[in-house]
PDB file of C-alpha atoms in Angstrom:
ATOM      1  CA  ILE A  17      72.107 158.247 123.916  1.00  0.00           C
ATOM      2  CA  LEU A  18      72.282 155.457 121.387  1.00  0.00           C
ATOM      3  CA  ILE A  19      74.112 152.272 122.324  1.00  0.00           C
ATOM      4  CA  PHE A  20      74.967 149.804 119.555  1.00  0.00           C
ATOM      5  CA  VAL A  21      75.895 146.252 120.547  1.00  0.00           C
ATOM      6  CA  GLN A  22      77.348 144.066 117.830  1.00  0.00           C
ATOM      7  CA  ASP A  23      78.686 140.521 118.106  1.00  0.00           C
ATOM      8  CA  ILE A  24      81.941 140.499 116.132  1.00  0.00           C
ATOM      9  CA  SER A  25      83.043 136.998 117.166  1.00  0.00           C
ATOM     10  CA  LYS A  26      82.132 135.545 113.751  1.00  0.00           C
ATOM     11  CA  GLU A  27      83.976 138.305 111.910  1.00  0.00           C
ATOM     12  CA  GLU A  28      87.007 137.825 114.144  1.00  0.00           C
ATOM     13  CA  LYS A  29      86.953 134.091 113.520  1.00  0.00           C
ATOM     14  CA  VAL A  30      86.817 134.660 109.754  1.00  0.00           C
ATOM     15  CA  ARG A  31      89.695 137.152 109.998  1.00  0.00           C
ATOM     16  CA  ILE A  32      91.867 134.701 111.933  1.00  0.00           C
ATOM     17  CA  GLN A  33      91.069 131.866 109.511  1.00  0.00           C
ATOM     18  CA  THR A  34      91.933 134.126 106.567  1.00  0.00           C
ATOM     19  CA  GLN A  35      95.311 134.972 108.105  1.00  0.00           C
ATOM     20  CA  GLN A  36      96.009 131.300 108.749  1.00  0.00           C
ATOM     21  CA  LEU A  37      95.157 130.412 105.147  1.00  0.00           C
ATOM     22  CA  GLU A  38      97.419 133.187 103.843  1.00  0.00           C
ATOM     23  CA  ARG A  39     100.332 131.963 105.990  1.00  0.00           C
ATOM     24  CA  ARG A  40      99.718 128.375 104.950  1.00  0.00           C
ATOM     25  CA  ALA A  41      99.652 129.383 101.290  1.00  0.00           C
ATOM     26  CA  LEU A  42     103.014 131.151 101.698  1.00  0.00           C
ATOM     27  CA  VAL A  43     104.520 128.132 103.438  1.00  0.00           C
ATOM     28  CA  GLY A  44     103.125 125.916 100.681  1.00  0.00           C
ATOM     29  CA  GLN A  45     104.798 128.036  97.989  1.00  0.00           C
ATOM     30  CA  MET A  46     108.133 127.935  99.808  1.00  0.00           C
ATOM     31  CA  ASN A  47     107.891 124.180 100.275  1.00  0.00           C
ATOM     32  CA  ALA A  48     107.069 123.674  96.596  1.00  0.00           C
ATOM     33  CA  ILE A  49     110.250 125.553  95.620  1.00  0.00           C
ATOM     34  CA  PHE A  50     112.242 123.631  98.237  1.00  0.00           C
ATOM     35  CA  ALA A  51     110.847 120.290  97.033  1.00  0.00           C
ATOM     36  CA  HIS A  52     111.764 121.107  93.433  1.00  0.00           C
ATOM     37  CA  GLU A  53     115.359 121.917  94.420  1.00  0.00           C
ATOM     38  CA  ILE A  54     115.621 118.729  96.492  1.00  0.00           C
ATOM     39  CA  ARG A  55     114.145 116.435  93.849  1.00  0.00           C
ATOM     40  CA  ASN A  56     116.702 117.367  91.193  1.00  0.00           C
ATOM     41  CA  PRO A  57     119.793 116.118  93.101  1.00  0.00           C
ATOM     42  CA  ILE A  58     117.848 113.073  94.335  1.00  0.00           C
ATOM     43  CA  ASN A  59     116.983 112.155  90.731  1.00  0.00           C
ATOM     44  CA  ASN A  60     120.630 112.671  89.709  1.00  0.00           C
ATOM     45  CA  ILE A  61     121.849 110.379  92.496  1.00  0.00           C
ATOM     46  CA  THR A  62     119.265 107.728  91.611  1.00  0.00           C
ATOM     47  CA  SER A  63     120.233 107.865  87.933  1.00  0.00           C
ATOM     48  CA  GLY A  64     123.929 107.553  88.836  1.00  0.00           C
ATOM     49  CA  ILE A  65     123.237 104.533  91.052  1.00  0.00           C
ATOM     50  CA  GLN A  66     121.273 102.820  88.275  1.00  0.00           C
ATOM     51  CA  LEU A  67     124.083 103.474  85.808  1.00  0.00           C
ATOM     52  CA  LEU A  68     126.701 102.079  88.195  1.00  0.00           C
ATOM     53  CA  ASP A  69     124.541  99.013  88.794  1.00  0.00           C
ATOM     54  CA  LYS A  70     124.636  98.269  85.046  1.00  0.00           C
ATOM     55  CA  LEU A  71     128.355  98.987  84.562  1.00  0.00           C
ATOM     56  CA  LEU A  72     129.758  97.135  87.589  1.00  0.00           C
ATOM     57  CA  PRO A  73     130.513  93.418  87.306  1.00  0.00           C
ATOM     58  CA  ALA A  74     127.940  90.922  88.561  1.00  0.00           C
ATOM     59  CA  ASP A  75     130.242  89.773  91.371  1.00  0.00           C
ATOM     60  CA  PHE A  76     130.738  93.289  92.761  1.00  0.00           C
ATOM     61  CA  LYS A  77     130.721  92.775  96.542  1.00  0.00           C
ATOM     62  CA  GLN A  78     129.422  96.229  97.516  1.00  0.00           C
ATOM     63  CA  ARG A  79     126.218  96.024  95.503  1.00  0.00           C
ATOM     64  CA  ASP A  80     124.185  96.091  98.736  1.00  0.00           C
ATOM     65  CA  VAL A  81     125.666  99.547  99.445  1.00  0.00           C
ATOM     66  CA  LEU A  82     124.306 100.813  96.134  1.00  0.00           C
ATOM     67  CA  LYS A  83     120.915  99.354  96.953  1.00  0.00           C
ATOM     68  CA  GLY A  84     120.968 101.098 100.346  1.00  0.00           C
ATOM     69  CA  ILE A  85     121.708 104.460  98.700  1.00  0.00           C
ATOM     70  CA  ASN A  86     118.910 103.915  96.193  1.00  0.00           C
ATOM     71  CA  ASP A  87     116.470 103.007  98.979  1.00  0.00           C
ATOM     72  CA  ASP A  88     117.440 106.181 100.874  1.00  0.00           C
ATOM     73  CA  CYS A  89     116.732 108.238  97.754  1.00  0.00           C
ATOM     74  CA  ASP A  90     113.283 106.649  97.469  1.00  0.00           C
ATOM     75  CA  ARG A  91     112.652 107.439 101.135  1.00  0.00           C
ATOM     76  CA  LEU A  92     113.714 111.075 100.663  1.00  0.00           C
ATOM     77  CA  THR A  93     111.375 111.402  97.684  1.00  0.00           C
ATOM     78  CA  HIS A  94     108.518 110.002  99.771  1.00  0.00           C
ATOM     79  CA  ILE A  95     109.268 112.441 102.605  1.00  0.00           C
ATOM     80  CA  VAL A  96     109.301 115.416 100.220  1.00  0.00           C
ATOM     81  CA  ASP A  97     105.950 114.366  98.731  1.00  0.00           C
ATOM     82  CA  THR A  98     104.435 113.929 102.200  1.00  0.00           C
ATOM     83  CA  VAL A  99     105.693 117.324 103.376  1.00  0.00           C
ATOM     84  CA  LEU A 100     104.056 118.938 100.355  1.00  0.00           C
ATOM     85  CA  THR A 101     100.765 117.207 101.152  1.00  0.00           C
ATOM     86  CA  PHE A 102     100.978 118.403 104.759  1.00  0.00           C
ATOM     87  CA  SER A 103     101.879 122.014 104.066  1.00  0.00           C
ATOM     88  CA  LYS A 104      99.884 122.981 101.000  1.00  0.00           C
ATOM     89  CA  SER A 105      96.574 124.763 101.390  1.00  0.00           C
ATOM     90  CA  GLN A 106      93.783 122.305 100.685  1.00  0.00           C
ATOM     91  CA  SER A 107      90.440 123.183  99.142  1.00  0.00           C
ATOM     92  CA  TYR A 108      87.913 120.481  99.999  1.00  0.00           C
ATOM     93  CA  HIS A 109      84.813 119.721  97.972  1.00  0.00           C
ATOM     94  CA  LYS A 110      82.308 118.719 100.631  1.00  0.00           C
ATOM     95  CA  THR A 111      79.257 116.640  99.844  1.00  0.00           C
ATOM     96  CA  PRO A 112      76.993 114.544 102.126  1.00  0.00           C
ATOM     97  CA  LEU A 113      78.913 111.290 102.649  1.00  0.00           C
ATOM     98  CA  ASN A 114      77.811 107.889 103.867  1.00  0.00           C
ATOM     99  CA  LEU A 115      80.737 107.101 106.200  1.00  0.00           C
ATOM    100  CA  PRO A 116      80.006 103.352 106.592  1.00  0.00           C
ATOM    101  CA  VAL A 117      80.182 102.908 102.804  1.00  0.00           C
ATOM    102  CA  LEU A 118      83.439 104.887 102.630  1.00  0.00           C
ATOM    103  CA  ILE A 119      85.073 102.968 105.498  1.00  0.00           C
ATOM    104  CA  GLU A 120      83.896  99.569 104.238  1.00  0.00           C
ATOM    105  CA  ARG A 121      85.430 100.354 100.847  1.00  0.00           C
ATOM    106  CA  ILE A 122      88.787 101.086 102.502  1.00  0.00           C
ATOM    107  CA  LEU A 123      88.601  97.987 104.713  1.00  0.00           C
ATOM    108  CA  ASN A 124      88.018  95.810 101.646  1.00  0.00           C
ATOM    109  CA  ARG A 125      91.303  97.052 100.167  1.00  0.00           C
ATOM    110  CA  TRP A 126      93.118  95.817 103.265  1.00  0.00           C
ATOM    111  CA  VAL A 127      91.395  92.413 103.488  1.00  0.00           C
ATOM    112  CA  PRO A 128      94.055  90.476 101.476  1.00  0.00           C
ATOM    113  CA  ARG A 129      96.868  91.841 103.633  1.00  0.00           C
ATOM    114  CA  MET A 130      94.931  91.274 106.867  1.00  0.00           C
ATOM    115  CA  LYS A 131      94.297  87.652 105.909  1.00  0.00           C
ATOM    116  CA  ARG A 132      98.009  87.098 105.294  1.00  0.00           C
ATOM    117  CA  THR A 133      98.941  88.519 108.713  1.00  0.00           C
ATOM    118  CA  SER A 134      96.238  86.954 110.935  1.00  0.00           C
ATOM    119  CA  VAL A 135      94.344  90.224 111.379  1.00  0.00           C
ATOM    120  CA  SER A 136      90.542  90.177 111.415  1.00  0.00           C
ATOM    121  CA  HIS A 137      88.204  93.147 111.365  1.00  0.00           C
ATOM    122  CA  VAL A 138      84.760  94.141 112.607  1.00  0.00           C
ATOM    123  CA  LEU A 139      82.640  97.027 111.301  1.00  0.00           C
ATOM    124  CA  LYS A 140      79.717  97.991 113.557  1.00  0.00           C
ATOM    125  CA  VAL A 141      77.263 100.704 112.496  1.00  0.00           C
ATOM    126  CA  GLU A 142      74.399 101.871 114.729  1.00  0.00           C
ATOM    127  CA  ASP A 143      71.028 102.884 113.306  1.00  0.00           C
ATOM    128  CA  ASN A 144      69.989 106.425 112.353  1.00  0.00           C
ATOM    129  CA  LEU A 145      73.530 107.459 111.438  1.00  0.00           C
ATOM    130  CA  PRO A 146      73.448 110.876 109.728  1.00  0.00           C
ATOM    131  CA  LEU A 147      75.408 111.687 106.605  1.00  0.00           C
ATOM    132  CA  VAL A 148      78.621 113.682 107.051  1.00  0.00           C
ATOM    133  CA  PRO A 149      79.490 116.792 105.022  1.00  0.00           C
ATOM    134  CA  GLY A 150      82.986 116.014 103.825  1.00  0.00           C
ATOM    135  CA  ASP A 151      85.486 115.531 101.043  1.00  0.00           C
ATOM    136  CA  ASP A 152      85.421 111.871  99.980  1.00  0.00           C
ATOM    137  CA  ARG A 153      89.114 111.741  99.064  1.00  0.00           C
ATOM    138  CA  ALA A 154      90.354 113.580 102.169  1.00  0.00           C
ATOM    139  CA  LEU A 155      88.298 111.566 104.674  1.00  0.00           C
ATOM    140  CA  GLY A 156      89.281 108.433 102.794  1.00  0.00           C
ATOM    141  CA  GLN A 157      92.907 109.336 103.487  1.00  0.00           C
ATOM    142  CA  VAL A 158      92.085 109.788 107.190  1.00  0.00           C
ATOM    143  CA  PHE A 159      90.613 106.335 107.649  1.00  0.00           C
ATOM    144  CA  ASN A 160      93.184 104.697 105.401  1.00  0.00           C
ATOM    145  CA  ASN A 161      95.937 106.169 107.602  1.00  0.00           C
ATOM    146  CA  LEU A 162      94.298 104.913 110.807  1.00  0.00           C
ATOM    147  CA  ILE A 163      93.574 101.451 109.404  1.00  0.00           C
ATOM    148  CA  SER A 164      97.089 101.219 107.960  1.00  0.00           C
ATOM    149  CA  ASN A 165      98.670 102.090 111.312  1.00  0.00           C
ATOM    150  CA  ALA A 166      96.475  99.582 113.146  1.00  0.00           C
ATOM    151  CA  VAL A 167      97.127  96.709 110.719  1.00  0.00           C
ATOM    152  CA  ARG A 168     100.881  97.269 110.692  1.00  0.00           C
ATOM    153  CA  ALA A 169     101.013  97.462 114.487  1.00  0.00           C
ATOM    154  CA  MET A 170      99.170  94.142 114.788  1.00  0.00           C
ATOM    155  CA  GLU A 171     101.364  92.546 112.115  1.00  0.00           C
ATOM    156  CA  ASP A 172     104.376  93.166 114.327  1.00  0.00           C
ATOM    157  CA  SER A 173     102.642  91.494 117.279  1.00  0.00           C
ATOM    158  CA  GLY A 174     101.442  88.400 115.428  1.00  0.00           C
ATOM    159  CA  GLY A 175      97.894  89.436 114.488  1.00  0.00           C
ATOM    160  CA  GLY A 176      94.821  90.789 116.220  1.00  0.00           C
ATOM    161  CA  VAL A 177      91.418  92.396 115.716  1.00  0.00           C
ATOM    162  CA  LEU A 178      90.622  95.740 114.131  1.00  0.00           C
ATOM    163  CA  SER A 179      87.271  97.227 115.184  1.00  0.00           C
ATOM    164  CA  VAL A 180      85.590 100.237 113.585  1.00  0.00           C
ATOM    165  CA  ARG A 181      82.431 101.465 115.303  1.00  0.00           C
ATOM    166  CA  LEU A 182      80.144 104.260 114.171  1.00  0.00           C
ATOM    167  CA  LYS A 183      77.269 105.774 116.131  1.00  0.00           C
ATOM    168  CA  PRO A 184      75.112 108.898 115.928  1.00  0.00           C
ATOM    169  CA  ILE A 185      75.597 111.554 118.607  1.00  0.00           C
ATOM    170  CA  GLN A 186      74.210 114.970 119.451  1.00  0.00           C
ATOM    171  CA  LYS A 187      76.855 117.650 119.798  1.00  0.00           C
ATOM    172  CA  THR A 188      76.826 120.248 122.562  1.00  0.00           C
ATOM    173  CA  THR A 189      75.445 122.741 120.021  1.00  0.00           C
ATOM    174  CA  GLY A 190      72.400 120.537 119.548  1.00  0.00           C
ATOM    175  CA  THR A 191      73.400 119.588 116.011  1.00  0.00           C
ATOM    176  CA  PRO A 192      73.821 115.972 114.873  1.00  0.00           C
ATOM    177  CA  GLY A 193      77.205 114.326 114.690  1.00  0.00           C
ATOM    178  CA  VAL A 194      78.926 111.006 114.089  1.00  0.00           C
ATOM    179  CA  GLN A 195      81.390 109.307 116.409  1.00  0.00           C
ATOM    180  CA  VAL A 196      83.862 106.882 114.856  1.00  0.00           C
ATOM    181  CA  ASP A 197      86.035 104.665 117.062  1.00  0.00           C
ATOM    182  CA  VAL A 198      88.971 102.849 115.459  1.00  0.00           C
ATOM    183  CA  LEU A 199      90.396 100.230 117.838  1.00  0.00           C
ATOM    184  CA  ASP A 200      93.101  97.598 117.509  1.00  0.00           C
ATOM    185  CA  THR A 201      94.548  94.932 119.782  1.00  0.00           C
ATOM    186  CA  GLY A 202      98.158  95.723 118.949  1.00  0.00           C
ATOM    187  CA  PRO A 203     100.972  96.630 121.357  1.00  0.00           C
ATOM    188  CA  GLY A 204      99.568 100.123 121.935  1.00  0.00           C
ATOM    189  CA  ILE A 205     101.306 103.491 122.167  1.00  0.00           C
ATOM    190  CA  PRO A 206     103.706 104.025 125.102  1.00  0.00           C
ATOM    191  CA  PRO A 207     102.337 106.534 127.675  1.00  0.00           C
ATOM    192  CA  GLU A 208     105.435 108.726 127.436  1.00  0.00           C
ATOM    193  CA  VAL A 209     104.793 109.536 123.746  1.00  0.00           C
ATOM    194  CA  ARG A 210     100.982 109.750 123.632  1.00  0.00           C
ATOM    195  CA  ASP A 211     100.981 113.542 123.918  1.00  0.00           C
ATOM    196  CA  ARG A 212     103.235 113.868 120.864  1.00  0.00           C
ATOM    197  CA  ILE A 213     101.695 111.499 118.324  1.00  0.00           C
ATOM    198  CA  PHE A 214      99.990 114.299 116.372  1.00  0.00           C
ATOM    199  CA  GLU A 215     103.158 116.409 116.170  1.00  0.00           C
ATOM    200  CA  PRO A 216     104.668 116.762 112.671  1.00  0.00           C
ATOM    201  CA  PHE A 217     107.735 114.534 112.087  1.00  0.00           C
ATOM    202  CA  PHE A 218     107.325 112.677 115.401  1.00  0.00           C
ATOM    203  CA  THR A 219     107.403 108.922 114.871  1.00  0.00           C
ATOM    204  CA  THR A 220     108.292 105.765 116.767  1.00  0.00           C
ATOM    205  CA  LYS A 221     108.912 103.795 113.554  1.00  0.00           C
ATOM    206  CA  PRO A 222     112.398 103.661 112.037  1.00  0.00           C
ATOM    207  CA  ASP A 223     110.954 103.982 108.515  1.00  0.00           C
ATOM    208  CA  GLY A 224     108.169 106.446 109.347  1.00  0.00           C
ATOM    209  CA  THR A 225     107.914 110.095 108.299  1.00  0.00           C
ATOM    210  CA  GLY A 226     105.928 111.237 111.333  1.00  0.00           C
ATOM    211  CA  LEU A 227     103.385 113.031 109.152  1.00  0.00           C
ATOM    212  CA  GLY A 228     100.565 110.495 108.799  1.00  0.00           C
ATOM    213  CA  LEU A 229      98.723 111.382 112.009  1.00  0.00           C
ATOM    214  CA  SER A 230      99.538 115.083 111.602  1.00  0.00           C
ATOM    215  CA  ILE A 231      97.870 115.096 108.184  1.00  0.00           C
ATOM    216  CA  THR A 232      94.987 113.068 109.623  1.00  0.00           C
ATOM    217  CA  LYS A 233      94.382 115.639 112.357  1.00  0.00           C
ATOM    218  CA  GLN A 234      94.691 118.510 109.875  1.00  0.00           C
ATOM    219  CA  ILE A 235      92.001 117.006 107.641  1.00  0.00           C
ATOM    220  CA  ILE A 236      89.677 116.307 110.572  1.00  0.00           C
ATOM    221  CA  THR A 237      90.116 119.876 111.856  1.00  0.00           C
ATOM    222  CA  MET A 238      89.327 121.305 108.409  1.00  0.00           C
ATOM    223  CA  HIS A 239      86.107 119.255 108.544  1.00  0.00           C
ATOM    224  CA  GLU A 240      85.226 120.926 111.877  1.00  0.00           C
ATOM    225  CA  GLY A 241      85.814 117.686 113.734  1.00  0.00           C
ATOM    226  CA  THR A 242      88.105 116.335 116.440  1.00  0.00           C
ATOM    227  CA  ILE A 243      90.359 113.299 116.809  1.00  0.00           C
ATOM    228  CA  THR A 244      91.682 112.046 120.136  1.00  0.00           C
ATOM    229  CA  LEU A 245      93.699 109.103 121.351  1.00  0.00           C
ATOM    230  CA  GLU A 246      91.718 107.137 123.919  1.00  0.00           C
ATOM    231  CA  PRO A 247      93.910 105.193 126.376  1.00  0.00           C
ATOM    232  CA  LEU A 248      93.301 101.449 126.603  1.00  0.00           C
ATOM    233  CA  PRO A 249      94.799  98.744 128.869  1.00  0.00           C
ATOM    234  CA  GLU A 250      95.892  96.987 125.678  1.00  0.00           C
ATOM    235  CA  GLY A 251      95.922  98.200 122.113  1.00  0.00           C
ATOM    236  CA  THR A 252      95.082 101.608 120.654  1.00  0.00           C
ATOM    237  CA  SER A 253      91.843 103.509 120.179  1.00  0.00           C
ATOM    238  CA  PHE A 254      91.242 106.688 118.193  1.00  0.00           C
ATOM    239  CA  GLN A 255      87.956 108.560 118.580  1.00  0.00           C
ATOM    240  CA  ILE A 256      86.795 110.850 115.790  1.00  0.00           C
ATOM    241  CA  ILE A 257      83.864 113.253 116.059  1.00  0.00           C
ATOM    242  CA  LEU A 258      82.492 114.723 112.823  1.00  0.00           C
ATOM    243  CA  PRO A 259      79.481 116.983 112.265  1.00  0.00           C
ATOM    244  CA  GLY A 260      76.437 115.424 110.665  1.00  0.00           C
ATOM    245  CA  VAL A 261      74.127 116.786 108.014  1.00  0.00           C
ATOM    246  CA  THR A 262      71.187 118.594 109.636  1.00  0.00           C
ATOM    247  CA  GLN A 263      67.589 118.024 108.539  1.00  0.00           C
ATOM    248  CA  GLU A 264      67.559 121.441 106.862  1.00  0.00           C
ATOM    249  CA  GLU A 265      70.719 120.615 104.902  1.00  0.00           C
ATOM    250  CA  SER A 266      69.369 117.213 103.876  1.00  0.00           C
ATOM    251  CA  ARG A 267      66.264 118.864 102.369  1.00  0.00           C
ATOM    252  CA  GLU A 268      68.347 121.188 100.166  1.00  0.00           C
TER     253      GLU A 268
END
């Protein structure tokens, strides 16, 4: 009697991932067609508004109505673009990244705005931090989203402190990893909505699309990482865990 034992968990995982990618590609194609059909009437409305703005007399009292319609068209265009970013199948070009350099570069972009709104920032990096295999542009979008949300939340509350902390960790698999904590001293996220913040189209902002954190989580997941909201007495804290480059990978 011959007994063959074979671990098919890896093959099953690959099969499931392949099916997910195929479904996502189909959804992406449908959304691209949908976006094209939506953009055409939006562009026509915008062009009509601009023409009316030129033809109407300078003392036209309802000019603010035209501006409101034009602003709504801009918002719809932004939503369509964001939906496309969320739904399309991404192919990431991963290289060993120095996360502190990437995050510091993004923080520097926000320094002028933070100075104007009484927001200060702190970047703390512990020693022996491994490199992270990741797509520079995609992970840049992740941290830009988190920093943007934190700065805008503190703007509304009169200022505050943004802290970004990075430290090396060892994952349960024994492989190296990096933990990134992004904290702010803003008003925080109400307890009743914390479980929904990563849901697509869920937002507490009147001008938000509800896709920023959804896209952020999608990118982190595609990098084999995790992102969680850590409750604080005051303010907001997001914890991100990303895999690090192993010694074998660093030698290659």
